[in-house]
Short mmCIF file of N, CA, C and O in Angstrom, two decimals:
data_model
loop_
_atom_site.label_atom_id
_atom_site.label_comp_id
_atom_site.label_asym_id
_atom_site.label_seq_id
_atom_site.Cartn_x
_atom_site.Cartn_y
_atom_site.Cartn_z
N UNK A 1 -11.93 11.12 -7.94
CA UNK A 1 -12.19 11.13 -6.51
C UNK A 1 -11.57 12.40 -5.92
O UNK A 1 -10.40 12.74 -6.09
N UNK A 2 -12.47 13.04 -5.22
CA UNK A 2 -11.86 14.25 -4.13
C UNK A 2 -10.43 13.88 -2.93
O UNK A 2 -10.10 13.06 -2.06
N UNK A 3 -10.06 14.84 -3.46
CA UNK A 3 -8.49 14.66 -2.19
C UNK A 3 -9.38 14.31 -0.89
O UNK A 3 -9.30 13.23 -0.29
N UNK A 4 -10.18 15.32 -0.55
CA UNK A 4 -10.70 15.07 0.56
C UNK A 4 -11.47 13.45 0.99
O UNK A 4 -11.43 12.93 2.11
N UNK A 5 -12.01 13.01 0.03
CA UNK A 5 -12.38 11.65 -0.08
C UNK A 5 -11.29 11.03 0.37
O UNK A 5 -11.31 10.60 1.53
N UNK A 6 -10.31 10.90 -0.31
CA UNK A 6 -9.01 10.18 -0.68
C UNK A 6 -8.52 9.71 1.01
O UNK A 6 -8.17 8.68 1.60
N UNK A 7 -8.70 10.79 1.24
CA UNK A 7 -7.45 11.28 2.83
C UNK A 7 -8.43 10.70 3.66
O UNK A 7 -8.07 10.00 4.61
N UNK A 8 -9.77 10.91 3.40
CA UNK A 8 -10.59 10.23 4.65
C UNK A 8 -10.23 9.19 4.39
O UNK A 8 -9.69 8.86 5.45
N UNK A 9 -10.08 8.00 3.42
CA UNK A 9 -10.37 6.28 3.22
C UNK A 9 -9.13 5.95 3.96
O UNK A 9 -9.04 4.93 4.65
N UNK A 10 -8.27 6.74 3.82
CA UNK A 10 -6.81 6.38 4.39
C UNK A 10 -6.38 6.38 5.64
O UNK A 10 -5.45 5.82 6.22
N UNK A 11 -7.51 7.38 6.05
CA UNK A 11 -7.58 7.66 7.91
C UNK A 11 -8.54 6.09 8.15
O UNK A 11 -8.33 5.12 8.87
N UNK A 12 -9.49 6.35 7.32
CA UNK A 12 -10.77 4.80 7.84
C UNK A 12 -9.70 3.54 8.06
O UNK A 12 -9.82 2.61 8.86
N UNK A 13 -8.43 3.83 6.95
CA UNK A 13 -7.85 2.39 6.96
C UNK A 13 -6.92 2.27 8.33
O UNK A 13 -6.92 1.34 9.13
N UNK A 14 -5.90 3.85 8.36
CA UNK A 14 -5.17 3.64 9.22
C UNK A 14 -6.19 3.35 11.01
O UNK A 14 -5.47 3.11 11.97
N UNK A 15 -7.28 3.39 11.20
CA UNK A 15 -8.23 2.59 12.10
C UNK A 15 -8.66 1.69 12.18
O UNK A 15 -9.21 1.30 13.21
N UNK A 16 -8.54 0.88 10.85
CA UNK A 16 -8.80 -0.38 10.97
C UNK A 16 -7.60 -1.58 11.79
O UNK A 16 -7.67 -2.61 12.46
N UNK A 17 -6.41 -0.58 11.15
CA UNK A 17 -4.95 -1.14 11.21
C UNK A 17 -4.76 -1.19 12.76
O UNK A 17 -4.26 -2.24 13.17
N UNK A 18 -5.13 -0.13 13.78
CA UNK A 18 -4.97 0.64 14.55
C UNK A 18 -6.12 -0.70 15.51
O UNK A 18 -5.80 -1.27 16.55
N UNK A 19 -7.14 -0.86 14.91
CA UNK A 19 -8.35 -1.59 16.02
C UNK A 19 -7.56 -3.24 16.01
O UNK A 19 -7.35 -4.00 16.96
N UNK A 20 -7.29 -3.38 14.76
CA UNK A 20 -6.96 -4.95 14.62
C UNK A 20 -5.31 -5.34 14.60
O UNK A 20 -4.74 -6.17 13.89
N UNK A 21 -4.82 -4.56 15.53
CA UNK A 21 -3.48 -4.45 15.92
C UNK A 21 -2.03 -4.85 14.43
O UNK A 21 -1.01 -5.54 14.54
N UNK A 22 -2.48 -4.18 13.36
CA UNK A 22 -1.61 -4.76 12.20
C UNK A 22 -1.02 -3.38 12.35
O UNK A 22 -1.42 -2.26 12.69
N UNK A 23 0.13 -3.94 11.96
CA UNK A 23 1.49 -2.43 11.47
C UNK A 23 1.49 -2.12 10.50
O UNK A 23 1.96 -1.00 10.30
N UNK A 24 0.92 -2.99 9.17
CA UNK A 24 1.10 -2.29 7.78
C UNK A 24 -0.25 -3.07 6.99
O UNK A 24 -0.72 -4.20 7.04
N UNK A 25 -0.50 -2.10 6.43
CA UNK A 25 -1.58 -2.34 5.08
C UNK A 25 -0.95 -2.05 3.64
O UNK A 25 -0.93 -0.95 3.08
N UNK A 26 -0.36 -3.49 3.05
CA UNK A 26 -0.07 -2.49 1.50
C UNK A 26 -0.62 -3.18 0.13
O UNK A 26 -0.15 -4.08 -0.56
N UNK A 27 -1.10 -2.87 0.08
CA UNK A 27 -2.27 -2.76 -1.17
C UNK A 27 -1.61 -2.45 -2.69
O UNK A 27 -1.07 -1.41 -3.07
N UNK A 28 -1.84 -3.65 -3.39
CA UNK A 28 -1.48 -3.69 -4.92
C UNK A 28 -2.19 -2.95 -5.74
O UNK A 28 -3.29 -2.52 -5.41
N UNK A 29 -1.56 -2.67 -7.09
CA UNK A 29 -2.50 -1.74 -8.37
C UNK A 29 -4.18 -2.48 -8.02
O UNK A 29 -4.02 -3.62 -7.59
N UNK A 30 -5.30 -2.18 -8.10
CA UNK A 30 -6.13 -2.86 -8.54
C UNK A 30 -7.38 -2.06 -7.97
O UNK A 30 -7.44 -0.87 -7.67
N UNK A 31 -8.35 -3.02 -7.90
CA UNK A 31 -9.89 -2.76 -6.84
C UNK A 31 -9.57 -1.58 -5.51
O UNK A 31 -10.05 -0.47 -5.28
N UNK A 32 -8.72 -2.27 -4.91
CA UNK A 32 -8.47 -1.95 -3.64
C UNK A 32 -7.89 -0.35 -3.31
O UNK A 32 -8.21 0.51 -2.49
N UNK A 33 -6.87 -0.44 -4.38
CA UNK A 33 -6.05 0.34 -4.03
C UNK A 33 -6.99 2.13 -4.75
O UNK A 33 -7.04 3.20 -4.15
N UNK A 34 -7.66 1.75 -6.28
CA UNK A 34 -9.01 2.31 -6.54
C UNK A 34 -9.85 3.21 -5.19
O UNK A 34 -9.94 4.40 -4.90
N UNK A 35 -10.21 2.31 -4.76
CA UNK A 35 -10.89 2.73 -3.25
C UNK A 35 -10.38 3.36 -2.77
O UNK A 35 -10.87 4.49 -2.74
N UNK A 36 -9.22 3.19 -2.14
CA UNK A 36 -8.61 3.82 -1.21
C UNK A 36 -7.89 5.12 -1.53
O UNK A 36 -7.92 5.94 -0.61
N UNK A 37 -7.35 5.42 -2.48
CA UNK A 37 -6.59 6.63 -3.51
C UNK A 37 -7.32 7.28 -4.68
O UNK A 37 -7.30 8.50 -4.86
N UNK A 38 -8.02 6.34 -5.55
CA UNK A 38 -8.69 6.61 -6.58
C UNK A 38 -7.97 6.51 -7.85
O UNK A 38 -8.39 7.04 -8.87
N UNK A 39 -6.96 5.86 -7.80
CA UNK A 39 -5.76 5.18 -8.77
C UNK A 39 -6.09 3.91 -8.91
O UNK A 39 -6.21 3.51 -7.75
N UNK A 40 -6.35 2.85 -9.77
CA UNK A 40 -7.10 1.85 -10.44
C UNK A 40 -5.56 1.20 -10.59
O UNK A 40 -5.13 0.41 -9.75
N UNK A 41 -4.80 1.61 -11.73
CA UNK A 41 -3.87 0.97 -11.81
C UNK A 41 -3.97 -0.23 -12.70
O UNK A 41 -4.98 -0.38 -13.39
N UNK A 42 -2.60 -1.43 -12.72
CA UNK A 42 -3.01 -2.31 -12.92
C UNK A 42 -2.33 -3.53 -12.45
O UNK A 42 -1.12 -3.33 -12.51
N UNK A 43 -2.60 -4.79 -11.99
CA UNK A 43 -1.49 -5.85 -11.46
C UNK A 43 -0.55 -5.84 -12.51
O UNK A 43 -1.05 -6.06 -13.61
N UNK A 44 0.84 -5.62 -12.49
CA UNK A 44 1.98 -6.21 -13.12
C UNK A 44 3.21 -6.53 -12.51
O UNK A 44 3.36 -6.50 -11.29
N UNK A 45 4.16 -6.85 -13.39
CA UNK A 45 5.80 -7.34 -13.23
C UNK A 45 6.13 -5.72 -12.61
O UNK A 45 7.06 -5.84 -11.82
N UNK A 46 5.80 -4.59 -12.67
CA UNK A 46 6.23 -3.47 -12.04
C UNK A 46 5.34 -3.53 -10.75
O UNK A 46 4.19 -3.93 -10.90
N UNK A 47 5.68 -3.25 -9.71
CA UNK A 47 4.60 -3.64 -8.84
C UNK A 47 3.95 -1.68 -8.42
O UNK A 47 4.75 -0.76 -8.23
N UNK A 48 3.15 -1.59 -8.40
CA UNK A 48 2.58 -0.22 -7.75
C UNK A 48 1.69 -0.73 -6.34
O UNK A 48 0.69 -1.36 -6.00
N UNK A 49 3.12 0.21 -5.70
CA UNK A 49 2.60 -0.43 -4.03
C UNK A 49 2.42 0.31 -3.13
O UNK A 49 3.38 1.03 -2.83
N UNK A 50 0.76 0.47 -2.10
CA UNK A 50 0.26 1.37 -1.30
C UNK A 50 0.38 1.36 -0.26
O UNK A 50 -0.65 0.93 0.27
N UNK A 51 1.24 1.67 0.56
CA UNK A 51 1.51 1.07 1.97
C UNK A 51 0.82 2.10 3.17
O UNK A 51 0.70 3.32 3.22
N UNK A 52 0.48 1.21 3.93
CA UNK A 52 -0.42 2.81 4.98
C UNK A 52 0.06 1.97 6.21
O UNK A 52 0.07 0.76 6.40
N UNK A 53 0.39 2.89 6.86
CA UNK A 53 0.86 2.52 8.35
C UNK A 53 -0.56 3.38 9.44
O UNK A 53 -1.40 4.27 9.27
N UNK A 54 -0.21 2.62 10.34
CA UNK A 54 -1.44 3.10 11.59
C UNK A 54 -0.90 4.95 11.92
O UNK A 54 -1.37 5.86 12.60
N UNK A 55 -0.06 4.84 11.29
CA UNK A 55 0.04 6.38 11.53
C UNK A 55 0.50 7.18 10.32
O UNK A 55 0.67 6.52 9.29
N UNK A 56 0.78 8.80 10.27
CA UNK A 56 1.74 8.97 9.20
C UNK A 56 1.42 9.03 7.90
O UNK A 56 0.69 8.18 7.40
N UNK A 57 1.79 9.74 7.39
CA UNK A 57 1.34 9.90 5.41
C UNK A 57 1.36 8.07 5.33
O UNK A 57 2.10 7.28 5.92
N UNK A 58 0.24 7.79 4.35
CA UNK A 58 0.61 6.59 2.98
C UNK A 58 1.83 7.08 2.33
O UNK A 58 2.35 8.19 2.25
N UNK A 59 2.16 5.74 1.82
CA UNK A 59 3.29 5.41 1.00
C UNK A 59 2.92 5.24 -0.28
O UNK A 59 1.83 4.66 -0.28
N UNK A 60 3.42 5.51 -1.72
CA UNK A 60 3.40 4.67 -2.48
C UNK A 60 4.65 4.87 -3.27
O UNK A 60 5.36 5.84 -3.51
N UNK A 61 4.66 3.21 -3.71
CA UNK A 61 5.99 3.26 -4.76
C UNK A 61 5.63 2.39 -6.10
O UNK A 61 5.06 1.31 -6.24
N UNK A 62 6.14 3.18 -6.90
CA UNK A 62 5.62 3.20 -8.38
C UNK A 62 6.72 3.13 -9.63
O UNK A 62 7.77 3.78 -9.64
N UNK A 63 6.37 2.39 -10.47
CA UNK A 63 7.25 3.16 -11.53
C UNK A 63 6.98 4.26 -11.88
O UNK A 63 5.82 4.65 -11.71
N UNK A 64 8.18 5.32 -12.61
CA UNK A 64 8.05 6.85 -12.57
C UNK A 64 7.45 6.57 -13.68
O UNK A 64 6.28 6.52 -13.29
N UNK A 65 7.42 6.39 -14.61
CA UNK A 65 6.53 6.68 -16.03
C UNK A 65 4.78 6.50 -15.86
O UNK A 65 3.86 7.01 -16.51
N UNK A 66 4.75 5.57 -14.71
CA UNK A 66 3.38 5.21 -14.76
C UNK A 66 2.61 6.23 -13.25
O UNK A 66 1.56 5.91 -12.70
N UNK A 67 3.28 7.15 -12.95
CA UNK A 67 3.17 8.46 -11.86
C UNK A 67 2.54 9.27 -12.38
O UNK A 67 1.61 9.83 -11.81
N UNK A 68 2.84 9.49 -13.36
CA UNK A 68 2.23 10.26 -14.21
C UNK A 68 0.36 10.22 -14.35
O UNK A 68 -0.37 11.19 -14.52
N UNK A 69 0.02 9.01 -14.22
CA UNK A 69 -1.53 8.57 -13.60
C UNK A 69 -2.44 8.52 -12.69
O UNK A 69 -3.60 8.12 -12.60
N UNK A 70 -1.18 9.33 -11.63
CA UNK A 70 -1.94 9.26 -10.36
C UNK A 70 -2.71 10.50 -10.17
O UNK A 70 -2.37 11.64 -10.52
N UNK A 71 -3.89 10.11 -9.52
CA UNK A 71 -4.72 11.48 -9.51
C UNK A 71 -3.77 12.32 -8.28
O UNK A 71 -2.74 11.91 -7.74
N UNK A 72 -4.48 13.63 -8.03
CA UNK A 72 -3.69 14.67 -7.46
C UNK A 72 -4.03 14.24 -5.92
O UNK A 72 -5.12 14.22 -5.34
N UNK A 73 -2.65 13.89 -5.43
CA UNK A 73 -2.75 13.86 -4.06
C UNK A 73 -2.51 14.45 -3.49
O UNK A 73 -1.72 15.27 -3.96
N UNK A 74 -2.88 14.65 -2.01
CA UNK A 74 -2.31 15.87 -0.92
C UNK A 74 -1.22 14.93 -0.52
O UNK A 74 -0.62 14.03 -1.10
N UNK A 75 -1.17 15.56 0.91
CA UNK A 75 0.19 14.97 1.85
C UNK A 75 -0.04 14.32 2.48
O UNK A 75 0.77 14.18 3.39
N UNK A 76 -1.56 13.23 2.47
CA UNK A 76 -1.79 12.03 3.31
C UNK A 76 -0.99 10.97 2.24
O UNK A 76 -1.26 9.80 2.48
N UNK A 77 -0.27 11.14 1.37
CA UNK A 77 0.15 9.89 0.60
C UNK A 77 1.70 10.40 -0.42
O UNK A 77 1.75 11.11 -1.42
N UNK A 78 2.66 9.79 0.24
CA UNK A 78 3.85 10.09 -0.27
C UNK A 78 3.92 9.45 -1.68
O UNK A 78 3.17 8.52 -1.97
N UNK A 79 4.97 10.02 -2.72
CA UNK A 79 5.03 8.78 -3.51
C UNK A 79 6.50 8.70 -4.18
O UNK A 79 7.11 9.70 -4.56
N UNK A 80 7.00 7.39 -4.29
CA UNK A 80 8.82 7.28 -4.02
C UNK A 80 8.64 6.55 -5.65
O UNK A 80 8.12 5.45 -5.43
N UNK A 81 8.75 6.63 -6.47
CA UNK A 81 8.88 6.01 -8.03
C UNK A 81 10.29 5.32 -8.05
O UNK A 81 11.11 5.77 -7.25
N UNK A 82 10.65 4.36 -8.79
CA UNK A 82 11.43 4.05 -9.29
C UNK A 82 11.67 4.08 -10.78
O UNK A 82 10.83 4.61 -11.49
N UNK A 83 12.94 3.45 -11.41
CA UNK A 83 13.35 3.75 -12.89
C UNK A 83 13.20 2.02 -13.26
O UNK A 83 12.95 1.02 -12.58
N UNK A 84 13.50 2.28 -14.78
CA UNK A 84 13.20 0.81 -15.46
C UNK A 84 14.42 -0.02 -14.93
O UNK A 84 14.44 -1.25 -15.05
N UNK A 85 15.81 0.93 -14.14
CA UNK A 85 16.98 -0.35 -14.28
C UNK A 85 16.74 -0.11 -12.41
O UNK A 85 17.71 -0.73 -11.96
N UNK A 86 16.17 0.32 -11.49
CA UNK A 86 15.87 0.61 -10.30
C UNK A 86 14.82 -0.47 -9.94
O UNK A 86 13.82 -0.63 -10.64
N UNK A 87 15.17 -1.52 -8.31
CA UNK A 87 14.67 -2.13 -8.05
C UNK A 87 13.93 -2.03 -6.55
O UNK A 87 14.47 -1.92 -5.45
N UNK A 88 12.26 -2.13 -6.94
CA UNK A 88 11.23 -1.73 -6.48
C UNK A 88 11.53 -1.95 -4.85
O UNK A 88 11.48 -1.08 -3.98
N UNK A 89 11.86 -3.31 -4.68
CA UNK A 89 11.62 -3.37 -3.19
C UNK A 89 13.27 -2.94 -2.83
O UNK A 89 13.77 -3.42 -1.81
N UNK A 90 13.92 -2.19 -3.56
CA UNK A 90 15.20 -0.86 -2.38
C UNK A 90 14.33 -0.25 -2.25
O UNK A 90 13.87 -0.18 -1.11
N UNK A 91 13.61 0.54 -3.41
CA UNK A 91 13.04 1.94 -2.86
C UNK A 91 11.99 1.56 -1.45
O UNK A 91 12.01 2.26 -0.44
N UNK A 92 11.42 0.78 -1.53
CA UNK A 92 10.59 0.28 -0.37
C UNK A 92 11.37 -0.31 0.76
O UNK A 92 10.78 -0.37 1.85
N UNK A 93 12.72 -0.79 0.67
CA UNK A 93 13.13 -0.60 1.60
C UNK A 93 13.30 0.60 2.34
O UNK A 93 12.89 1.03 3.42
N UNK A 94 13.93 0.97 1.55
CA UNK A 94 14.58 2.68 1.96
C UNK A 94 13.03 3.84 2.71
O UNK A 94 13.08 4.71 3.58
N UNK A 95 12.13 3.45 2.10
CA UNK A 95 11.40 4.16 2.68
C UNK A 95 10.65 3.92 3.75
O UNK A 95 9.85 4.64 4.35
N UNK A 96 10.97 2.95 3.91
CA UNK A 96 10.27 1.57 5.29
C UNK A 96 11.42 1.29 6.75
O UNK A 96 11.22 0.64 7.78
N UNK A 97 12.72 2.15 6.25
CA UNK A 97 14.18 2.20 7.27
C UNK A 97 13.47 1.95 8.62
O UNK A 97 13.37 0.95 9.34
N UNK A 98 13.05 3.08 8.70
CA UNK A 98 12.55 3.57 10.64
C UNK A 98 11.72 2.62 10.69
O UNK A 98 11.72 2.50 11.92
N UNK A 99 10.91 1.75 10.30
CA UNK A 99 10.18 0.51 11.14
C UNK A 99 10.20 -0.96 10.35
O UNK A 99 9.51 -1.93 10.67
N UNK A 100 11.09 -0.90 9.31
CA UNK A 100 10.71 -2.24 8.61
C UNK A 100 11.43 -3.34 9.73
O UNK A 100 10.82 -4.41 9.71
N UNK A 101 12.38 -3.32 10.53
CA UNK A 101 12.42 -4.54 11.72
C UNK A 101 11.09 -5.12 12.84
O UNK A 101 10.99 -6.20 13.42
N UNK A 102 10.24 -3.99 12.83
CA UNK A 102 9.16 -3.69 13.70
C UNK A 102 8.12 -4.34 13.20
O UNK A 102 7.27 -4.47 14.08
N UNK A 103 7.82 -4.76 12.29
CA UNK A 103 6.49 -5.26 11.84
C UNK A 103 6.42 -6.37 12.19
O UNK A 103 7.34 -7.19 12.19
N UNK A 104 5.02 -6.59 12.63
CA UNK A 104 4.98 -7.97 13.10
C UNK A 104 3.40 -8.87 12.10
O UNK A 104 3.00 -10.00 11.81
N UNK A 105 3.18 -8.03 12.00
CA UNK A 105 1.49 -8.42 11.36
C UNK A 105 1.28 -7.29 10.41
O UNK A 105 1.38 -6.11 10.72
N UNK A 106 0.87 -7.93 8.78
CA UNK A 106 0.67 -7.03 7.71
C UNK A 106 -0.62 -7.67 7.14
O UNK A 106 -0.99 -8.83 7.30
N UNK A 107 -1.14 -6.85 6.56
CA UNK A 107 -2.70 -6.83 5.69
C UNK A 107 -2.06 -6.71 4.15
O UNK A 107 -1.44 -5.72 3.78
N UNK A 108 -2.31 -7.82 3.34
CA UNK A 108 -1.78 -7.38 2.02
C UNK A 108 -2.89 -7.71 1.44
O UNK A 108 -3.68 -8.59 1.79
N UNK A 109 -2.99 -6.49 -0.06
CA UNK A 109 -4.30 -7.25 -1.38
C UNK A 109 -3.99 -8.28 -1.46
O UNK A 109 -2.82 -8.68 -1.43
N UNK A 110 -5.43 -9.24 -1.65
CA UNK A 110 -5.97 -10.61 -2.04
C UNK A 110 -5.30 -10.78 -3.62
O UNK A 110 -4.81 -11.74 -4.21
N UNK A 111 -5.56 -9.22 -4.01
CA UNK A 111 -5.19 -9.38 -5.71
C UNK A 111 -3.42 -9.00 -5.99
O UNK A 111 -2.90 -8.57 -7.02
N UNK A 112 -2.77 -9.35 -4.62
CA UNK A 112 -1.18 -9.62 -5.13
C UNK A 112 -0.77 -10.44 -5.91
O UNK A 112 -1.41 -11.50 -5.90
N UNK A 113 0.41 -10.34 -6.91
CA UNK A 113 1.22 -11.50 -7.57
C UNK A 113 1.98 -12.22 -6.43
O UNK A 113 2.37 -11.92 -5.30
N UNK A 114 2.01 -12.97 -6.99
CA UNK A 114 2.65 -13.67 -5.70
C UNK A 114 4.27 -13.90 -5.91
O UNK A 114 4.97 -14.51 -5.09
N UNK A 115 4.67 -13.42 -6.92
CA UNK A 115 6.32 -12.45 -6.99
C UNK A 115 6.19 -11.96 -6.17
O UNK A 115 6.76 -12.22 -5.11
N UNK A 116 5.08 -10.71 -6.42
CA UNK A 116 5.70 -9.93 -5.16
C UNK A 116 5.52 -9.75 -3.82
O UNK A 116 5.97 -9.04 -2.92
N UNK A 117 4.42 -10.96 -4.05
CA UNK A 117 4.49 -11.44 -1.94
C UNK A 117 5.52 -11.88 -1.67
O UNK A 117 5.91 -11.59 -0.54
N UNK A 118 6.29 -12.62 -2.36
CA UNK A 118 7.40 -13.40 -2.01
C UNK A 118 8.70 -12.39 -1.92
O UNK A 118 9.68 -12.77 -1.28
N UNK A 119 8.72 -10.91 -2.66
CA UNK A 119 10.03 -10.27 -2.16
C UNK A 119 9.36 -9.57 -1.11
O UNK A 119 10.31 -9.01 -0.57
N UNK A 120 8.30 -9.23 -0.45
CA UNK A 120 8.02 -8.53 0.66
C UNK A 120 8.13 -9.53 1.74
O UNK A 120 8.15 -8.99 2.85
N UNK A 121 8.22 -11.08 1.78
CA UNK A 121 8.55 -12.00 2.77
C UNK A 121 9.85 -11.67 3.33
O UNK A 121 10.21 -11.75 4.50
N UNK A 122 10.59 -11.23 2.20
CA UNK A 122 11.83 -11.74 2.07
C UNK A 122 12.47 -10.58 2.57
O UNK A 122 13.45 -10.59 3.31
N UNK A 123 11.54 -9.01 1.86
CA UNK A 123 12.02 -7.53 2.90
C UNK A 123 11.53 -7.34 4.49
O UNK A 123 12.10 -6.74 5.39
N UNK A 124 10.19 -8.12 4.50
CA UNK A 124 9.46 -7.89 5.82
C UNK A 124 9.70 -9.37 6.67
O UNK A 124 8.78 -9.94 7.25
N UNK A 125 11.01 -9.83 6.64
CA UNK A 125 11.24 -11.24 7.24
C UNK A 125 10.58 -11.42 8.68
O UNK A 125 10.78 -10.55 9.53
N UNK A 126 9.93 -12.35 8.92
CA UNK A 126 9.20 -12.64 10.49
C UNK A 126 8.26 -12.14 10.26
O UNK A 126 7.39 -12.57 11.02
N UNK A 127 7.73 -11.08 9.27
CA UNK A 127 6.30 -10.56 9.52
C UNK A 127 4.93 -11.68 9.14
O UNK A 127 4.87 -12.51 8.23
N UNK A 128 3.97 -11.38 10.10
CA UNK A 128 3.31 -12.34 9.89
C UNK A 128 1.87 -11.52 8.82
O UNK A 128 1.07 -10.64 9.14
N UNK A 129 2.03 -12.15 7.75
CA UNK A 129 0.99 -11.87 6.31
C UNK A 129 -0.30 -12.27 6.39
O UNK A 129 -0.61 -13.43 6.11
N UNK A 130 -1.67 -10.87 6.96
CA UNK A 130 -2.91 -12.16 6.03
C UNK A 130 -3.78 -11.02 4.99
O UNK A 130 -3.51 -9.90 4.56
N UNK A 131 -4.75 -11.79 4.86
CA UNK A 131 -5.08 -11.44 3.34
C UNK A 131 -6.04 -10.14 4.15
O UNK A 131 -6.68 -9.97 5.19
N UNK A 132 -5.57 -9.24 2.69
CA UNK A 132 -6.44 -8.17 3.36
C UNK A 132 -7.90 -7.98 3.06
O UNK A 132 -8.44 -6.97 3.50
N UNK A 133 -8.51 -8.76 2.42
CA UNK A 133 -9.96 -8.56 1.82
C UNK A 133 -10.77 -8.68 3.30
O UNK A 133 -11.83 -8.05 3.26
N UNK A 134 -10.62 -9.05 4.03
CA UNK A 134 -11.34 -8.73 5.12
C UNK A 134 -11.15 -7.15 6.12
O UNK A 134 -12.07 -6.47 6.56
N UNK A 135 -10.42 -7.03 6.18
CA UNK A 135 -10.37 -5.58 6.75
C UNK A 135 -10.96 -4.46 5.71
O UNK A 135 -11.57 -3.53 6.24
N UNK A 136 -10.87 -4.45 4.64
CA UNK A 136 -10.72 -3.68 3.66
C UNK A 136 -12.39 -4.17 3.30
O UNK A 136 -13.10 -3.19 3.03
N UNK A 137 -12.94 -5.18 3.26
CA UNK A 137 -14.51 -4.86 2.74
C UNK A 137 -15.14 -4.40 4.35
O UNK A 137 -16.16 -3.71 4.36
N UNK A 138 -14.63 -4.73 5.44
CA UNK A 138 -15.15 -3.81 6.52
C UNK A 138 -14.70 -2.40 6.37
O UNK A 138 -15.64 -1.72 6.77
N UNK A 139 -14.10 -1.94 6.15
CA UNK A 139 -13.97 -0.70 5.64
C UNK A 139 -14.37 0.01 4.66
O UNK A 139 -14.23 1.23 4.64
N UNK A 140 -15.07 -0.88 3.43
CA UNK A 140 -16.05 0.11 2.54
C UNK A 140 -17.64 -0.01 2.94
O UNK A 140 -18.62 0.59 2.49
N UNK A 141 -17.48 -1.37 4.28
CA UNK A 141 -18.94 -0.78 4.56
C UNK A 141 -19.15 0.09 5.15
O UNK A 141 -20.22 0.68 5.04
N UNK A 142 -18.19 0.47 5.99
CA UNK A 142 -18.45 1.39 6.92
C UNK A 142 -18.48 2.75 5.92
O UNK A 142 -17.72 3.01 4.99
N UNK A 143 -20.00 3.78 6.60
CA UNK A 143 -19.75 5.14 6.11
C UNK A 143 -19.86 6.37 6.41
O UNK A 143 -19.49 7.23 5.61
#
């Protein structure tokens, strides 16, 4: 997939986020995240996680060995890796500082483990979670 592709899906998303008043979209290895980056990935116990805010570069946090896979991104999409003894949701804290109290409504993949819905409950406390397959197939119809 073209950078330029890439950066548009991410603007389409941060408008969806933006129309349907949600603060965060973050999107697991899989279908979704495919679309949106052009990184396929895969669901596991490491979580590879795409976070896009209504504004602002994407996020992603990854294990570092598996970084190595990501196609070439510009600067619409940060990316914060962690190590095998490094645990996923600090680095996602840490990179979420300036608004993780602020969220009130999040869009997460349909195709999450549900481990790791349950430590983003637990980082994004009060936020209210729904499934993102609806925003996200309005967004690949649109073209």
């Amino acid at each position: 997939m073209a950078v330029e592709v890439a950066k548009h899906r991410v603007e389409k998303a941060q408008t969806v986020l933006r129309e349907n008043a949600l603060q965060l979209l973050i999107v697991a290895a899989g279908s979704d995240m495919a679309y949106l980056i052009g990184h396929f990935g895969h669901p596991s116990e490491r979580p590879a996680l795409l976070v896009i805010r209504p504004d602002g570069p994407a996020q992603i946090v990854m294990a570092a060995f598996e970084a190595r896979a990501l196609p070439v991104l510009d600067t619409h999409v940060e990316v914060s890796t962690y190590t095998e003894t490094q645990d996923p949701y600090e680095v996602l804290a840490r990179i979420s500082a300036g608004y993780l109290d602020s969220i009130q409504s999040a869009a997460i993949s349909d195709q999450m483990w549900g481990s790791v819905l349950l430590r983003l409950q637990q980082l994004f406390a009060g936020t209210k979670f729904k499934p993102a397959s609806g925003y996200l197939r309005d967004l690949r119809m649109r073209k």
